[in-house]
């Protein structure tokens, strides 16, 4: 955040501070015919490097990563496994599944923003606007209107009449809230079969008088066998992908 503030301050003071200077090409401001401004390539690289520090937050909060990693964590807890699969495997699987799910969005960004900008067909401002559109479309498709209305009310932003005009600062927390709710709903559905199996094993052990034996230890191999027999990993991955509209 501090880096972004520094960069913003630099961009704001550049036109007035270096308007009469000719010895610093890195901060050259080029006015356009429509009144907008373009900055030198070096300054654009600086802005890009600053934006890279926000990539982890963007990946976690503006993609499918949050829902996937929460569901996989709940699944591991429901099976009674503490270290398998490990956190590294869960995060890696979540990243690559997110990459798979976000591929249509990235293709739109590449076709409408990145390639035209690299070919110098559009300006930086237009590229940023085109970059936001696929991300906004994806987030709106996964966000509940109730959550958007809640954050609009909190922000006292009552002048938004169309859902496509919702500001990003309102859309992002609404999207995260919706993702958390959806992830816990899917996790609940995954938890039920394993919970029933735990109850059955606990009842059998109590009927046999084996109260000192932990039901979790006895039920764990049955959980693993059940999960493998129903091809659980394929079902979970397919369900997560379809929850984002893929395959529909």
Coordinates of C-alpha atoms in Angstrom, one line a residue:
X1 CA 0.0 0.0 0.0
X2 CA 2.9 2.4 0.8
X3 CA 4.4 1.6 -2.6
X4 CA 1.2 2.4 -4.3
X5 CA 0.8 5.7 -2.5
X6 CA 4.3 6.7 -3.4
X7 CA 3.8 5.8 -7.1
X8 CA 0.5 7.7 -7.1
X9 CA 2.1 10.7 -5.5
X10 CA 4.9 10.5 -8.1
X11 CA 2.4 10.4 -11.0
X12 CA 0.5 13.3 -9.6
X13 CA 3.5 15.6 -9.1
X14 CA 5.3 14.6 -12.3
X15 CA 3.5 17.0 -14.7
X16 CA 4.2 20.1 -12.5
X17 CA 7.5 19.1 -11.1
X18 CA 9.2 18.2 -14.4
X19 CA 7.3 20.3 -16.9
X20 CA 10.3 22.5 -17.5
X21 CA 12.9 19.8 -17.1
X22 CA 14.5 18.1 -20.1
X23 CA 17.1 15.9 -18.4
X24 CA 14.9 13.2 -16.9
X25 CA 13.4 11.2 -19.8
X26 CA 12.2 8.5 -17.3
X27 CA 9.3 10.8 -16.2
X28 CA 8.3 12.4 -19.5
X29 CA 4.7 13.2 -19.8
X30 CA 3.2 13.0 -23.3
X31 CA -0.1 14.8 -23.8
X32 CA -2.6 13.2 -26.2
X33 CA -5.1 14.9 -28.5
X34 CA -8.1 13.9 -26.4
X35 CA -6.6 15.7 -23.3
X36 CA -5.3 12.5 -21.6
X37 CA -1.7 11.9 -20.8
X38 CA 0.8 9.1 -21.5
X39 CA 3.9 8.5 -19.5
X40 CA 7.3 7.3 -20.6
X41 CA 8.1 3.6 -20.9
X42 CA 10.4 3.7 -18.0
X43 CA 7.8 5.1 -15.7
X44 CA 5.3 2.5 -17.0
X45 CA 7.7 -0.3 -16.1
X46 CA 8.0 1.3 -12.6
X47 CA 4.2 1.2 -12.3
X48 CA 4.2 -2.4 -13.5
X49 CA 6.8 -3.5 -11.0
X50 CA 4.8 -1.8 -8.2
X51 CA 1.6 -3.6 -9.4
X52 CA 3.4 -6.9 -9.2
X53 CA 3.5 -6.6 -5.4
X54 CA -0.3 -6.8 -5.4
X55 CA -0.4 -10.1 -7.4
X56 CA -0.8 -12.3 -4.3
X57 CA -3.8 -10.3 -3.1
X58 CA -5.3 -10.2 -6.7
X59 CA -4.9 -14.0 -7.0
X60 CA -6.5 -14.7 -3.6
X61 CA -9.2 -12.1 -3.6
X62 CA -10.3 -11.7 -7.3
X63 CA -10.1 -15.3 -8.7
X64 CA -11.5 -18.7 -7.9
X65 CA -8.6 -19.5 -5.5
X66 CA -10.4 -18.6 -2.3
X67 CA -13.3 -21.0 -2.8
X68 CA -11.1 -23.9 -4.0
X69 CA -8.6 -23.7 -1.1
X70 CA -11.3 -23.5 1.5
X71 CA -13.2 -26.5 0.1
X72 CA -10.0 -28.6 -0.1
X73 CA -9.1 -27.6 3.5
X74 CA -12.6 -28.6 4.8
X75 CA -12.4 -31.8 2.8
X76 CA -9.1 -32.7 4.5
X77 CA -10.6 -31.9 7.9
X78 CA -13.7 -34.0 7.2
X79 CA -11.6 -37.0 6.3
X80 CA -9.7 -36.7 9.6
X81 CA -6.4 -36.2 7.9
X82 CA -4.0 -33.7 9.5
X83 CA -1.0 -33.6 7.1
X84 CA -2.2 -35.4 3.9
X85 CA -2.5 -33.7 1.5
X86 CA 0.0 -31.2 2.9
X87 CA -0.6 -27.4 2.8
X88 CA 1.8 -27.1 -0.1
X89 CA -0.2 -29.6 -2.2
X90 CA -3.5 -28.0 -1.4
X91 CA -2.2 -24.5 -2.3
X92 CA -0.5 -25.8 -5.5
X93 CA -3.7 -27.7 -6.5
X94 CA -5.8 -24.7 -5.8
X95 CA -3.5 -22.5 -7.9
X96 CA -3.5 -24.7 -11.0
X97 CA -7.2 -25.4 -10.7
X98 CA -7.7 -21.7 -10.5
X99 CA -5.6 -21.2 -13.6
X100 CA -7.8 -23.8 -15.4
X101 CA -11.0 -22.0 -14.3
X102 CA -9.7 -18.5 -15.1
X103 CA -8.4 -19.4 -18.5
X104 CA -11.4 -17.9 -20.4
X105 CA -11.0 -14.7 -18.5
X106 CA -7.2 -14.6 -19.2
X107 CA -7.9 -15.2 -22.9
X108 CA -10.2 -12.3 -23.0
X109 CA -7.6 -10.1 -21.3
X110 CA -4.9 -11.2 -23.7
X111 CA -7.1 -10.7 -26.8
X112 CA -8.7 -7.4 -25.8
X113 CA -6.0 -5.7 -23.7
X114 CA -2.5 -7.2 -23.7
X115 CA -2.0 -8.0 -27.4
X116 CA -3.4 -4.6 -28.6
X117 CA -1.3 -2.8 -26.1
X118 CA 1.9 -4.7 -27.0
X119 CA 1.1 -3.9 -30.7
X120 CA 0.7 -0.2 -29.8
X121 CA -2.9 -0.3 -31.0
X122 CA -4.3 1.1 -27.8
X123 CA -3.0 3.4 -25.0
X124 CA -2.2 2.4 -21.4
X125 CA -5.5 3.8 -20.2
X126 CA -7.6 2.0 -22.7
X127 CA -5.6 -1.2 -22.0
X128 CA -6.4 -0.9 -18.3
X129 CA -10.1 -0.4 -19.0
X130 CA -10.2 -3.4 -21.3
X131 CA -8.3 -5.5 -18.7
X132 CA -10.9 -4.7 -16.0
X133 CA -13.9 -5.8 -18.0
X134 CA -13.4 -9.6 -18.1
X135 CA -12.4 -9.6 -14.4
X136 CA -15.5 -7.5 -13.5
X137 CA -17.7 -9.8 -15.6
X138 CA -16.3 -12.9 -13.8
X139 CA -16.7 -11.4 -10.3
X140 CA -20.2 -10.2 -11.0
X141 CA -21.3 -13.7 -12.2
X142 CA -20.1 -15.2 -8.9
X143 CA -21.3 -12.4 -6.5
X144 CA -24.7 -12.4 -4.9
X145 CA -26.8 -9.3 -5.4
X146 CA -27.5 -9.2 -1.7
X147 CA -23.8 -8.9 -0.9
X148 CA -23.4 -6.1 -3.4
X149 CA -26.4 -4.3 -1.9
X150 CA -24.9 -4.7 1.6
X151 CA -21.6 -3.1 0.7
X152 CA -23.3 -0.4 -1.4
X153 CA -25.3 0.5 1.7
X154 CA -22.3 0.4 4.0
X155 CA -20.4 2.8 1.6
X156 CA -23.4 5.1 1.3
X157 CA -23.2 4.7 -2.5
X158 CA -26.9 4.8 -3.3
X159 CA -26.5 6.4 -6.8
X160 CA -25.6 3.1 -8.5
X161 CA -28.5 2.1 -10.6
X162 CA -27.0 -0.6 -12.8
X163 CA -25.0 -3.6 -11.5
X164 CA -22.3 -3.0 -14.1
X165 CA -21.6 0.4 -12.6
X166 CA -20.7 -1.0 -9.2
X167 CA -17.2 0.3 -8.1
X168 CA -14.4 -2.1 -7.8
X169 CA -13.9 -1.2 -4.1
X170 CA -17.5 -2.4 -3.5
X171 CA -17.4 -5.4 -5.8
X172 CA -14.2 -6.9 -4.4
X173 CA -15.4 -7.3 -0.8
X174 CA -18.9 -8.4 -2.0
X175 CA -17.2 -11.0 -4.2
X176 CA -15.0 -12.3 -1.3
X177 CA -18.1 -12.6 0.9
X178 CA -20.0 -14.5 -1.7
X179 CA -17.0 -16.8 -2.3
X180 CA -16.7 -17.6 1.4
X181 CA -20.4 -18.4 1.7
X182 CA -20.3 -20.7 -1.4
X183 CA -17.2 -22.4 -0.2
X184 CA -18.7 -23.2 3.2
X185 CA -21.9 -24.5 1.5
X186 CA -19.9 -26.9 -0.6
X187 CA -17.8 -27.8 2.4
X188 CA -20.9 -28.6 4.4
X189 CA -22.2 -31.0 1.7
X190 CA -18.8 -32.7 1.6
X191 CA -18.7 -33.0 5.4
X192 CA -22.0 -34.8 5.8
X193 CA -21.1 -38.3 4.4
X194 CA -17.9 -38.5 6.5
X195 CA -19.8 -37.3 9.6
X196 CA -22.4 -40.1 9.1
X197 CA -19.6 -42.6 8.8
X198 CA -18.1 -41.3 12.0
X199 CA -21.4 -41.7 13.8
X200 CA -21.9 -45.2 12.6
X201 CA -18.5 -46.3 13.6
X202 CA -18.9 -44.6 17.0
X203 CA -22.2 -46.4 17.6
X204 CA -20.8 -49.8 16.7
X205 CA -17.8 -49.3 19.0
X206 CA -20.1 -48.2 21.8
X207 CA -22.4 -51.2 21.3
X208 CA -19.3 -53.5 21.4
X209 CA -18.2 -51.9 24.7
X210 CA -15.0 -50.6 23.1
X211 CA -15.3 -47.1 24.5
X212 CA -11.6 -46.5 24.9
X213 CA -10.9 -46.9 21.2
X214 CA -11.1 -43.6 19.3
X215 CA -13.8 -43.8 16.5
X216 CA -11.6 -41.5 14.4
X217 CA -8.9 -44.1 14.2
X218 CA -11.3 -46.8 13.1
X219 CA -13.3 -44.7 10.7
X220 CA -10.3 -43.2 8.9
X221 CA -9.5 -46.2 6.6
X222 CA -13.2 -46.6 5.8
X223 CA -13.3 -42.9 4.8
X224 CA -10.3 -43.3 2.6
X225 CA -11.8 -46.4 1.0
X226 CA -15.1 -44.8 0.4
X227 CA -13.5 -41.7 -1.1
X228 CA -11.4 -43.7 -3.5
X229 CA -14.3 -46.0 -4.5
X230 CA -16.5 -43.1 -5.5
X231 CA -13.6 -41.4 -7.3
X232 CA -13.8 -38.5 -4.8
X233 CA -11.0 -36.3 -6.2
X234 CA -12.5 -36.3 -9.7
X235 CA -16.0 -35.5 -8.2
X236 CA -14.6 -32.7 -6.0
X237 CA -12.6 -31.1 -8.8
X238 CA -15.5 -31.4 -11.2
X239 CA -17.9 -29.9 -8.7
X240 CA -15.6 -27.0 -8.0
X241 CA -15.1 -26.3 -11.7
X242 CA -18.9 -26.5 -12.5
X243 CA -19.7 -24.2 -9.5
X244 CA -18.0 -21.5 -11.6
X245 CA -20.1 -22.2 -14.7
X246 CA -17.6 -24.4 -16.5
X247 CA -19.1 -27.4 -18.4
X248 CA -22.6 -25.9 -18.2

